[in-house]
Coordinates of C-alpha atoms in Angstrom, one line a residue:
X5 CA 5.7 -31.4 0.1
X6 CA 6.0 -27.8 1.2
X7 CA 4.5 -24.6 1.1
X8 CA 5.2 -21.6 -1.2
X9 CA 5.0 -18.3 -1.1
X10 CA 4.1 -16.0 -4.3
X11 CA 3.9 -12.6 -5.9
X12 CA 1.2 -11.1 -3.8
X13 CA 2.9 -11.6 -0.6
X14 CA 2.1 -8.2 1.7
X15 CA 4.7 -9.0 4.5
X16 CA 2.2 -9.0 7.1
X17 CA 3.9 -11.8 8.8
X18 CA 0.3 -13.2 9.6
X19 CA 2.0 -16.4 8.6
X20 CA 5.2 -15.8 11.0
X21 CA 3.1 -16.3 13.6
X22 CA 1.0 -19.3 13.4
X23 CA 3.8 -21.3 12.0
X24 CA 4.8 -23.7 14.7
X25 CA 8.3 -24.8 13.4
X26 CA 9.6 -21.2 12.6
X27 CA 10.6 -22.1 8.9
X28 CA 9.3 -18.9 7.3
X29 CA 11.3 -15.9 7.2
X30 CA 12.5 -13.3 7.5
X31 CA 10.2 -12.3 10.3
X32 CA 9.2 -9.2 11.9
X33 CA 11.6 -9.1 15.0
X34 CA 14.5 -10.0 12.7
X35 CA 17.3 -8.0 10.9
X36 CA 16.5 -8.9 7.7
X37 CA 12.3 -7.8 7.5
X38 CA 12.5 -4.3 6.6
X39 CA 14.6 -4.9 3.8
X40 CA 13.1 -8.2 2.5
X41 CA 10.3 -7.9 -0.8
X42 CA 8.2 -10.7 0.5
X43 CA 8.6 -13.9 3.2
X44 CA 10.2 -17.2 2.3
X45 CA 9.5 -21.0 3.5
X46 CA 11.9 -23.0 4.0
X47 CA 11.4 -25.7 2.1
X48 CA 13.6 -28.8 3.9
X49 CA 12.0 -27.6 7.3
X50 CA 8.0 -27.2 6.3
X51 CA 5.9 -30.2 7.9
X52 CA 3.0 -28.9 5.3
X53 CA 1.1 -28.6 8.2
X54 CA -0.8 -25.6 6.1
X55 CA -1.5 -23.2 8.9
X56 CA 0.3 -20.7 6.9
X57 CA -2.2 -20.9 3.9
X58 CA -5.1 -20.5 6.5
X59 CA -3.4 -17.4 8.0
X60 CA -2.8 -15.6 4.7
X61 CA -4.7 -12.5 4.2
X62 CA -4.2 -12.3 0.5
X63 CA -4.0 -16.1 -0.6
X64 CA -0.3 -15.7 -1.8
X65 CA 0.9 -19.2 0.2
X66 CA 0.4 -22.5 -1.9
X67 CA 1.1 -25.7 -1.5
X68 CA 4.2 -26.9 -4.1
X69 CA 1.8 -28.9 -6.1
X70 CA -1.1 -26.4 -6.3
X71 CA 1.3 -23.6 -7.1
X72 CA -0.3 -21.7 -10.6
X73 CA 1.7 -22.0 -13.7
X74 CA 2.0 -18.0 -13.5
X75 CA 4.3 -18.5 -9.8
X76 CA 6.0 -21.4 -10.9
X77 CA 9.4 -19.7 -10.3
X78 CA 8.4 -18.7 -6.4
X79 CA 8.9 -22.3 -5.6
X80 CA 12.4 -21.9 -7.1
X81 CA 12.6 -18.3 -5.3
X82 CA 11.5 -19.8 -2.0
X83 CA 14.2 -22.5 -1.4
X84 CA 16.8 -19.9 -3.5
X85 CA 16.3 -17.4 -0.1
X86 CA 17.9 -20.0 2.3
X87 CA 20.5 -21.1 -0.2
X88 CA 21.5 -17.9 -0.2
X89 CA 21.6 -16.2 3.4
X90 CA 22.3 -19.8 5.4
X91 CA 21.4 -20.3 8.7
X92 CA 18.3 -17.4 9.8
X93 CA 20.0 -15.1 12.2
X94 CA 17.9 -15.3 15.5
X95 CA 15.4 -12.9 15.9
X96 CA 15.2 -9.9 18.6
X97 CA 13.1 -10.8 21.7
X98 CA 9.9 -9.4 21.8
X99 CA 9.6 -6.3 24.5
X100 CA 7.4 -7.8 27.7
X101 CA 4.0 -7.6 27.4
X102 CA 3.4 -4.8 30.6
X103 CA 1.8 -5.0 33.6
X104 CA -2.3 -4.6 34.2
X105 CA -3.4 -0.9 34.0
X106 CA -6.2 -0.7 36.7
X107 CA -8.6 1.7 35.8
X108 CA -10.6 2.5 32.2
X109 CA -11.6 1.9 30.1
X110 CA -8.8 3.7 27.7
X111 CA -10.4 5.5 25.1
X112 CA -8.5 5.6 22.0
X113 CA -9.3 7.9 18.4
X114 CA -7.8 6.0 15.7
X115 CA -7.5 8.7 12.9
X116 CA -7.7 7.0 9.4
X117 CA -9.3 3.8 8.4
X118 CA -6.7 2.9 6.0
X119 CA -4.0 -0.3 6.7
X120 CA -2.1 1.2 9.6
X121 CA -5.2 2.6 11.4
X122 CA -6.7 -1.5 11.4
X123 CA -3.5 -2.6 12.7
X124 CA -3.4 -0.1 15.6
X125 CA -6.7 -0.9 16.2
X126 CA -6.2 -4.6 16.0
X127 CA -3.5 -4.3 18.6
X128 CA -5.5 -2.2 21.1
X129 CA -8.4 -5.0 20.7
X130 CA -6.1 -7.6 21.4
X131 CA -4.2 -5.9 24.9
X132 CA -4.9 -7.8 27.8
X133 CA -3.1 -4.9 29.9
X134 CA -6.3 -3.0 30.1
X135 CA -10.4 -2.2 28.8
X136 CA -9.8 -0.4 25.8
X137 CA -12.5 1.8 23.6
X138 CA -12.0 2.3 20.2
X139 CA -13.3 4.6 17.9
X140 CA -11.7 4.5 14.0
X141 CA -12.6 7.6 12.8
X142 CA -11.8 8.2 8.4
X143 CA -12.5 11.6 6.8
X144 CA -13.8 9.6 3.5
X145 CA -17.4 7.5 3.6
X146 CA -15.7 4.5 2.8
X147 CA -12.4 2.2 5.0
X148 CA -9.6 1.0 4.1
X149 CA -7.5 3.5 2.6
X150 CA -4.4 2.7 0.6
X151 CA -6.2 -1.1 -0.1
X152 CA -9.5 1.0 -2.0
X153 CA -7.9 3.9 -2.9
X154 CA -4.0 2.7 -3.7
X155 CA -3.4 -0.5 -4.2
X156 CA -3.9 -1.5 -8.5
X157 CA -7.6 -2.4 -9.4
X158 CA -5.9 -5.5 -10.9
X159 CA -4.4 -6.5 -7.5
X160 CA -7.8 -8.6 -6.1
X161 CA -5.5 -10.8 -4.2
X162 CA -3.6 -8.1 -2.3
X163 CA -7.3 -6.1 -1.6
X164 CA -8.1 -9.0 0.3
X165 CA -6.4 -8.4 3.3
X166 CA -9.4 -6.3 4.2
X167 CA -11.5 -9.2 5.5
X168 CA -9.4 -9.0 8.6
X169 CA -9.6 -5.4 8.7
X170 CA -13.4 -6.1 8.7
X171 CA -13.0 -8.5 11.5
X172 CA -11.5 -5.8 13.7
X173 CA -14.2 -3.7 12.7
X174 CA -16.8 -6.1 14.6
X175 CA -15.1 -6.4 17.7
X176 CA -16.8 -5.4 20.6
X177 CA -13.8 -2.9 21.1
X178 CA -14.3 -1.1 18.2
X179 CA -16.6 1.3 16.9
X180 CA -16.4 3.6 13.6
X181 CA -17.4 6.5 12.4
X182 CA -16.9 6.9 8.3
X183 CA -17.7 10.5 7.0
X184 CA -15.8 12.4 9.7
X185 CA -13.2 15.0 8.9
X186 CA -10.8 16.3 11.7
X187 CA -10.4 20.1 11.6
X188 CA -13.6 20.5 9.4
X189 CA -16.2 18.5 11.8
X190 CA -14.3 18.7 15.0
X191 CA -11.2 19.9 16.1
X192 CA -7.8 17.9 17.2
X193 CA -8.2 19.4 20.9
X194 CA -11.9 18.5 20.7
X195 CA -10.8 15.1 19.6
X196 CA -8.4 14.6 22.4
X197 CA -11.4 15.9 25.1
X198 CA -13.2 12.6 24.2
X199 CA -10.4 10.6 24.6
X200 CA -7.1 9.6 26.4
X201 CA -5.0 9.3 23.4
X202 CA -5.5 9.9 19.6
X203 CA -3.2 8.1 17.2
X204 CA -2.9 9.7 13.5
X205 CA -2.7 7.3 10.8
X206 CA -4.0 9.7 7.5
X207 CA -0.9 7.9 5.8
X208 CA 0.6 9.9 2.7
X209 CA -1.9 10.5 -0.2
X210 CA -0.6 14.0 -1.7
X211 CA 2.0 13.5 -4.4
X212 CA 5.5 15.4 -4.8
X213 CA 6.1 18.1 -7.1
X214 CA 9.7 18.2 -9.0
X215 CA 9.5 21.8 -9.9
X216 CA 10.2 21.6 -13.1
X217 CA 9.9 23.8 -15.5
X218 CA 6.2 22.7 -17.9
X219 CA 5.2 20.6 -14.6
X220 CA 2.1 22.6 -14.9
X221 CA 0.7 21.5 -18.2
X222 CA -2.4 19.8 -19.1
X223 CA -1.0 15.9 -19.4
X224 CA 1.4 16.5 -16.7
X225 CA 0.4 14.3 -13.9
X226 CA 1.1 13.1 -10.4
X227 CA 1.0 9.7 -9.5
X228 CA -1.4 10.2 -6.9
X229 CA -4.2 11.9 -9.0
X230 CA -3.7 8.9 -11.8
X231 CA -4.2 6.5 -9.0
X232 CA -6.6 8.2 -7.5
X233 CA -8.5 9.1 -11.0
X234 CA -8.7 4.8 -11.7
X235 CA -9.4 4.0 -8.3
X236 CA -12.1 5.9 -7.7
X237 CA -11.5 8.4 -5.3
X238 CA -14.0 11.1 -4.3
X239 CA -11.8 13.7 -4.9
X240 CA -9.9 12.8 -7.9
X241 CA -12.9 10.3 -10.0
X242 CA -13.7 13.5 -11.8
X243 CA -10.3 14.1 -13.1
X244 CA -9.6 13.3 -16.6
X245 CA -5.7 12.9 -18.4
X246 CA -4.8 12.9 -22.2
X247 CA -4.7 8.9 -23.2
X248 CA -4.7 9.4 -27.2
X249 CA -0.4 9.6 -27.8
X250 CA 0.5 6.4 -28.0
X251 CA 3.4 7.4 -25.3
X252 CA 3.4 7.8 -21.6
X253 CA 6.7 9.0 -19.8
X254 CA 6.8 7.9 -16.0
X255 CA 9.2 9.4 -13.9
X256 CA 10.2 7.5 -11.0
X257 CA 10.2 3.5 -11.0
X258 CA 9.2 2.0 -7.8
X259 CA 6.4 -0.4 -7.7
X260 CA 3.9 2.4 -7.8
X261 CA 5.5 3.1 -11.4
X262 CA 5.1 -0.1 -12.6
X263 CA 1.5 -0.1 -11.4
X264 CA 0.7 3.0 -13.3
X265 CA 2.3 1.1 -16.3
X266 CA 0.7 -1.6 -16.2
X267 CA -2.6 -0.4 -16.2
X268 CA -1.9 2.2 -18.9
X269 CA -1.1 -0.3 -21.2
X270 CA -3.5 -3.2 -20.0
X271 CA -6.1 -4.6 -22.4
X272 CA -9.5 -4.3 -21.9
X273 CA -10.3 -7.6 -20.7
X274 CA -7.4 -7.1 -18.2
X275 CA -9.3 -3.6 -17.2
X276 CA -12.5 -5.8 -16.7
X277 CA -11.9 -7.9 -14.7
X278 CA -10.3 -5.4 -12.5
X279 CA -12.3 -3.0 -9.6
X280 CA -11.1 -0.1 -12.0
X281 CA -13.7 2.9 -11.6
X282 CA -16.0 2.6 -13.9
X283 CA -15.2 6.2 -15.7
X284 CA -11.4 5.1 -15.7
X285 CA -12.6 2.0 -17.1
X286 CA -13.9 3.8 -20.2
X287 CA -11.5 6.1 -21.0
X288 CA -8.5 3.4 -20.6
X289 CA -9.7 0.8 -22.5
X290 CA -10.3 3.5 -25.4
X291 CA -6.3 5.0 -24.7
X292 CA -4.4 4.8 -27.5
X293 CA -1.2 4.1 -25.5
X294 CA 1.1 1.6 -27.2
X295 CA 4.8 1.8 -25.0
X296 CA 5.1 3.7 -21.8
X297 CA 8.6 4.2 -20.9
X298 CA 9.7 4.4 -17.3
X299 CA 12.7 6.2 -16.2
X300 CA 14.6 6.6 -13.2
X301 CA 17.6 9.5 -12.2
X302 CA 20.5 6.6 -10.8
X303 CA 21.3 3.3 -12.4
X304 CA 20.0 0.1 -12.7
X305 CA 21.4 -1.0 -9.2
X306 CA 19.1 1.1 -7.5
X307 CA 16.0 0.3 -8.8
X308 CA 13.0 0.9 -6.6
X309 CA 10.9 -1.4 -7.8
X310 CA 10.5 -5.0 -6.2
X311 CA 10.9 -8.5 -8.4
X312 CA 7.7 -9.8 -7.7
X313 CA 6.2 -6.5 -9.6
X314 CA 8.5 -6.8 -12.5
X315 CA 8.1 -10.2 -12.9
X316 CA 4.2 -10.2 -13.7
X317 CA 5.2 -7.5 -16.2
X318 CA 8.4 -9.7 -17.6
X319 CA 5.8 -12.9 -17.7
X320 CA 3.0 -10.7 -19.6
X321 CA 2.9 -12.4 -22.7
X322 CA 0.7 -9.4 -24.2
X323 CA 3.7 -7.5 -23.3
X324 CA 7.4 -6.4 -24.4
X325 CA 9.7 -4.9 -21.5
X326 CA 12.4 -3.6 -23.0
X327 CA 15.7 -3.1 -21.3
X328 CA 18.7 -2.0 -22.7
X329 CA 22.1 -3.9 -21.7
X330 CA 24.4 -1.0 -21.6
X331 CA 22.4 0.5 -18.7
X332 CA 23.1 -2.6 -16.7
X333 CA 26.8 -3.0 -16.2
X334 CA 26.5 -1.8 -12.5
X335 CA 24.5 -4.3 -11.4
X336 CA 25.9 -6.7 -9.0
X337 CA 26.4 -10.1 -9.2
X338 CA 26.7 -13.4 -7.0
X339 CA 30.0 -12.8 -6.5
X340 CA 30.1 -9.3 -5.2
X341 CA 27.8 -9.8 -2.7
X342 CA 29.6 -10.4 0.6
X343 CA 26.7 -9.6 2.7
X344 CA 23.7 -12.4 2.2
X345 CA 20.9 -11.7 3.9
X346 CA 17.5 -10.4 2.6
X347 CA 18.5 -6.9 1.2
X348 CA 21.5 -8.2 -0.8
X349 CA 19.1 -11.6 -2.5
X350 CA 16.6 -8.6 -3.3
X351 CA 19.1 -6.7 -5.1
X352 CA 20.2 -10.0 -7.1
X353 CA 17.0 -11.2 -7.9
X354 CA 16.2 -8.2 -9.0
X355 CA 19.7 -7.8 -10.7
X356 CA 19.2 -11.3 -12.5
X357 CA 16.0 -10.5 -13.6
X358 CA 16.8 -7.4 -15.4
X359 CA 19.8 -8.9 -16.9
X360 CA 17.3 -11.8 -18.4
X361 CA 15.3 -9.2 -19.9
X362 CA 17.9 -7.6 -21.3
X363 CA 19.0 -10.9 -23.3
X364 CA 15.3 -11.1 -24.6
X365 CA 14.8 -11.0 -28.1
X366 CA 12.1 -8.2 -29.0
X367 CA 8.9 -9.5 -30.0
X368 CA 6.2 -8.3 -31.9
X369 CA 3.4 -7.7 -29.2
X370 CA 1.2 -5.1 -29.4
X371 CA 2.5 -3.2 -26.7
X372 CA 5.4 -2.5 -24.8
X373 CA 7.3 -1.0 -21.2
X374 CA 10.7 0.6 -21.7
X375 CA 13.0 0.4 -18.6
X376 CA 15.4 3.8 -18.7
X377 CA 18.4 4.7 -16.3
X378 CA 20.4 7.6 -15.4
X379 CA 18.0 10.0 -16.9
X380 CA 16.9 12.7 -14.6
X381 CA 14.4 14.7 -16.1
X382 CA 14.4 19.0 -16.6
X383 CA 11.9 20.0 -17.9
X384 CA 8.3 18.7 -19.2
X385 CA 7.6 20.3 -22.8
X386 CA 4.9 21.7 -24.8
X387 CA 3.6 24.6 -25.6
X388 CA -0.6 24.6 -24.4
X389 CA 0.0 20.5 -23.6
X390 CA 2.3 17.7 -23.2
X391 CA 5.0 17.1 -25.7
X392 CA 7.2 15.2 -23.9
X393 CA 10.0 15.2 -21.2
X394 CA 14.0 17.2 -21.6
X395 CA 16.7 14.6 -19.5
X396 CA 20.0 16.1 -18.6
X397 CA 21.8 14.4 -21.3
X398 CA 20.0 16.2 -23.8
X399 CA 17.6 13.8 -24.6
X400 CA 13.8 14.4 -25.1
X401 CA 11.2 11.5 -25.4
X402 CA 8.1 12.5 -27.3
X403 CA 4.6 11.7 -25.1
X404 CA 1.6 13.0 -24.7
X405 CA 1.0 12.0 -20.5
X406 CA 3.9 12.3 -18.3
X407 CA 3.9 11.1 -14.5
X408 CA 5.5 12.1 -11.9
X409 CA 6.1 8.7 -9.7
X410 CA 8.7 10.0 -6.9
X411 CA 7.4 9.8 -3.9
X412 CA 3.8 11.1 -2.0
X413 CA 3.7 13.7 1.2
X414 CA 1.4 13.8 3.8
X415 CA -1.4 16.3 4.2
X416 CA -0.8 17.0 8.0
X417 CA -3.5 18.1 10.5
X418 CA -4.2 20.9 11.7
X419 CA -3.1 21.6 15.6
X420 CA -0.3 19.0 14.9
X421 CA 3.1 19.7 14.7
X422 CA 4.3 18.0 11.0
X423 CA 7.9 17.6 9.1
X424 CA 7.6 20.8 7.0
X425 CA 8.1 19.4 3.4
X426 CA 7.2 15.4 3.7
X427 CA 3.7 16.8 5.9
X428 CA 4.8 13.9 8.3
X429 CA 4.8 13.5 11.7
X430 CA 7.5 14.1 14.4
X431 CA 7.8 11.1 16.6
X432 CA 9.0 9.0 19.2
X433 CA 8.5 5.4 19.1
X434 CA 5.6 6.9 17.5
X435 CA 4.8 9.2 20.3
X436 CA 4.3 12.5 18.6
X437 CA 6.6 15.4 19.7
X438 CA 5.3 18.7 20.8
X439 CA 1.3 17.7 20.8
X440 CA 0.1 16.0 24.8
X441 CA -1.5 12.2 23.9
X442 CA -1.2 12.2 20.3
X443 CA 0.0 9.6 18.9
X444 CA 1.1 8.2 14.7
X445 CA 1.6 4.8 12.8
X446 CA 1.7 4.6 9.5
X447 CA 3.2 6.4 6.3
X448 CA 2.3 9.5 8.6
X449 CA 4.4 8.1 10.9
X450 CA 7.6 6.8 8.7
X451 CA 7.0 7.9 5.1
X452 CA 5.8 6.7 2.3
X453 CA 7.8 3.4 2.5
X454 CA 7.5 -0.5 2.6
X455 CA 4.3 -2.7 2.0
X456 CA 1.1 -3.3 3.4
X457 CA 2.1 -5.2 5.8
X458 CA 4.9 -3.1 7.2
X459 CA 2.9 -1.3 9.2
X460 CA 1.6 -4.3 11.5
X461 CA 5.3 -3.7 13.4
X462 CA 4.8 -0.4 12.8
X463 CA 1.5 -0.2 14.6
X464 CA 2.3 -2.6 17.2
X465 CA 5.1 -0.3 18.4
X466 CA 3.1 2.9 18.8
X467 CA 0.3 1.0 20.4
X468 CA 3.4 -0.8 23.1
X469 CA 4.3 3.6 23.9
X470 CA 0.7 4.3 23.9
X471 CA 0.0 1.4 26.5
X472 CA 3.2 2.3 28.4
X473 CA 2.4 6.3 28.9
X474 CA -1.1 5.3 30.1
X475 CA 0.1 2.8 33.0
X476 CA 2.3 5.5 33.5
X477 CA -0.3 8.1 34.2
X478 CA 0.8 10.5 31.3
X479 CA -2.9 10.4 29.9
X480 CA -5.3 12.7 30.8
X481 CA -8.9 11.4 31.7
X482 CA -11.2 13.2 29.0
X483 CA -13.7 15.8 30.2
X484 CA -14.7 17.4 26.5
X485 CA -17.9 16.7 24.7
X486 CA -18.4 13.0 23.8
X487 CA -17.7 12.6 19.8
X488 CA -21.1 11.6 19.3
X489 CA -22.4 14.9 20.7
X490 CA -20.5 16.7 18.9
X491 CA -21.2 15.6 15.8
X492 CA -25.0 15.4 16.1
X493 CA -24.7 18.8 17.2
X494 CA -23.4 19.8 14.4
X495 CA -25.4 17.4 11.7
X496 CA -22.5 15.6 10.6
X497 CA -23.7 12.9 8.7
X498 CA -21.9 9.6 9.6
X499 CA -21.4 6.4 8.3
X500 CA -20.7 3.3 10.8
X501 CA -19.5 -0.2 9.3
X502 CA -23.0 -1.2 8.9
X503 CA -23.6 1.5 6.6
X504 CA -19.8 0.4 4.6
X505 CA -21.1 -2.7 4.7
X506 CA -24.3 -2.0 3.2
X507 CA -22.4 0.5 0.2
X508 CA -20.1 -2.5 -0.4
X509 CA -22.7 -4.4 -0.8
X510 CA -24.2 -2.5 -3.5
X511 CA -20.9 -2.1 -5.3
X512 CA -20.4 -5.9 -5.3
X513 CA -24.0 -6.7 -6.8
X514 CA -23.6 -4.4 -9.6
X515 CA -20.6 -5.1 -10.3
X516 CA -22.0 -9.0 -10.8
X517 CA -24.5 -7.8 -13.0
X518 CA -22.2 -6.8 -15.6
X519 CA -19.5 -9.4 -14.9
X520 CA -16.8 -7.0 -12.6
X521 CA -15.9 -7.7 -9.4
X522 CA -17.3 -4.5 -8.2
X523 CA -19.0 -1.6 -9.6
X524 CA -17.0 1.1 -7.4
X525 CA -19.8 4.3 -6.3
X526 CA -17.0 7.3 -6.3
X527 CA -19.5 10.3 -5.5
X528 CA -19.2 11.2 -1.6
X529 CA -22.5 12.1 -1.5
X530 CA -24.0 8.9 -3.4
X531 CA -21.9 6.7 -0.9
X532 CA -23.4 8.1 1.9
X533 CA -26.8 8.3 0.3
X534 CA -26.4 4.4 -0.2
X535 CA -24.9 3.4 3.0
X536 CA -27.4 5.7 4.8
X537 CA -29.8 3.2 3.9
X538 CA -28.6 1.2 6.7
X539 CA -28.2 2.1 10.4
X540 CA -25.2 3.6 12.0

């Protein structure tokens, strides 16, 4: 027997570490990770000892037997990894751990409770080099970021990586404070006069504009409002998007694409069972979207999407993806592959797969996902709305929503030097240039790139410069205004964990009431009206 891992794999390496043979890969301090779609186990040195399965945060590892029908072919994907880049290369030794800082306790603003912001603050917890204070601080009344606000309602699996998020949350390190807005509550300098260090993790939620000519229409969309609108977001619940054409034009087709089309064309028992907001629940399941067509400026071989995502769509039964065969004769193959590591099997699995669906006959389901290549769009038509999307070839597709799926920004901070364009932050080893004891991690930090679990090694390297610059004595001690003080002062209402708990709580139980997972609250001020029913 051995263990296998699946589609919902975040790459947060969780398992790397607990397994006590080393027959998962690639992992974090080796060449491979950054360009690897999920982990593999090896399937000839597994002792099924099932430590991995434990360590999962989203229940993607299974053992052989108890692998679902709908993963069947990870157990053939697992053992196909090792076949394919031979012996693992060895990874990169880990950077010494530091001496003991005497002194303290280092008080540390973690700014953004989304993925990156937990692992930064799971690191600090977990230093032995010094006492450490830390205060996660989020601008929204509810945590976790990109997991509530980003990641596809459908997606239960990968959201439920939070539970270890939640138990950073209770360590007696850690503090929060929910509801708290830097630059509209209190400033960045005021920030850093409670505390040694700040560290920025307010990832990359603002999405790209193509400037393109009708980009300002009704029914011209970014992905980040769309996601945002079925999520639930505060600020973008109330938004609302033409759903009666039965075509959608994405532009763009990473995974983020394939999430948008996926939900646009799910059906409505799909959208139930989801964490969907309940307003985006309505109007989707009433959409009368039949094909969504997702199109992409290079070819085929460049794909941004991952396997695993195009997979669940290629094994949809309710679903026909449609892929056209003269669009793939760039792809690589087996053969041309000299290099065989984890970049190189991504591209063929992902080069195989396509080439499978193009060899599908076309069936007769209901609805259906086009794949397009080498179409860059210029310009969005219509006259008052939406009509559809111009190509460079001359081309125009009728629809009635178009989506613009190439990339998000950040938002920046004010009193923080940012990447004009991308909003991101200028770094060091995640060290921010040109602002005293600040500090990033994230998609602020790197982009809008990788997985969930890419920013653990992410976070763990700002948190090793962090460390390093205190012992070194380039932290100030702060003398401001304690946060608390501040904000009381100013009658900032704040939410603590207890309070998220307590709105989480709420969410769950009506949601069970009419068979959902959750019933998502996405009014700012009824959140905090419901978690205020707890105590800070």
């Amino acid at each position: 027997m051995t263990y296998v891992i699946t589609q919902s794999c975040c790459n947060d390496a969780s398992c790397v570490e607990v397994c006590p043979v080393d027959c998962i890969h690639p992992g974090p301090d080796e060449p491979g990770f950054g360009a690897a779609e999920m982990l593999y186990i090896h399937p000839d040195e597994c002792i099924d000892c099932g430590a991995c399965e434990d360590a999962c945060p989203v229940n993607a590892i299974f053992p052989d037997y108890e692998v679902p029908d709908a993963f069947a072919p990870y157990v053939d994907i697992n053992a196909a990894f090792f076949e394919f880049t031979g012996e693992q290369d060895e990874p990169a030794p880990l950077p010494p751990p530091g001496a003991k800082i005497p002194g303290g306790p280092l008080k540390v603003a973690v700014v953004g409770a989304g993925p990156a912001g937990w692992y930064v603050a799971e690191e600090l917890a977990a230093t032995r080099r010094c006492d450490v204070e830390i205060t996660v601080i989020d601008r929204l009344a509810t945590p976790y970021g990109l997991v509530r606000y980003g990641v596809a309602p459908d997606h239960l699996d990968t959201k439920e990586i939070v539970s270890g998020f939640a138990k950073t949350a209770r360590h007696r390190r850690v503090r929060t404070r929910y509801n708290v807005e830097i630059g509209r509550d209190v400033t960045h300098e005021e920030l850093l006069g409670a505390h040694h260090a700040v560290v920025y993790t307010t990832g990359a939620g603002e999405g790209r504009s193509l400037g393109l000519p009708g980009e300002e229409l009704p029914g011209s969309t970014s992905a980040a409002e769309l996601v945002g609108w079925y999520n639930g977001h505060p600020d973008r619940a109330a938004l609302s998007f033409p759903l009666a054409h039965e075509r959608a034009v994405i532009i763009g087709n990473g995974n983020v694409a394939l999430d948008l089309a996926r939900l646009l064309l799910a059906d409505e028992e799909a959208l139930q069972a989801s964490d969907l907001a309940p307003a985006a629940l309505s109007a989707l399941a009433a959409s009368g979207i039949r094909e969504v067509v997702v199109t992409a400026r290079r070819g085929a071989e460049h794909a941004a999407f991952t396997s695993p995502e195009l997979r669940a769509l290629a094994d949809d039964p309710h679903l026909d993806v449609v892929v056209d065969e003269a669009d793939l004769g760039s792809l690589p193959t087996d053969a041309d592959l000299t290099e065989r590591d984890a970049g190189t099997f991504a591209a063929l699995q992902k080069a195989d797969l396509l080439r499978d669906l193009a060899a599908r006959p076309r069936t007769d389901a209901a609805k259906r996902l086009v794949l397009r290549f080498g179409l860059t769009p210029t310009e969005i038509l219509g006259a008052d709305t939406v009509a559809g999307v111009r190509f460079d070839t001359g081309e125009e597709i009728e629809a009635g929503l178009v989506v613009r799926a190439t990339g998000y920004r950040s938002a920046g901070v004010a009193g923080v030097p940012s990447e004009e364009g991308s909003g991101r932050f200028l770094h060091e080893a995640g060290r921010v240039t040109g602002s005293r004891a600040t500090y990033t991690a994230g998609w602020a930090k790197r982009g809008p790139s990788g997985v969930i679990g890419t920013n653990r090694a992410c976070a763990a390297e700002t948190v090793r410069t962090l460390l390093d610059d205190y012992a070194a004595g380039s932290l100030a001690e702060p003398t401001g205004e304690p946060l608390d003080d501040l904000l009381a002062a100013r009658g900032v209402i704040v939410v603590g964990q207890t309070g998220w708990n307590t709105l989480d709580t709420h969410e769950r139980e009506s949601g069970k009431e009419i068979g959902r997972p959750r019933a998502k609250v996405t009014d700012r001020e009824e959140q905090v009206r419901i978690a205020a029913l707890a105590r800070v």
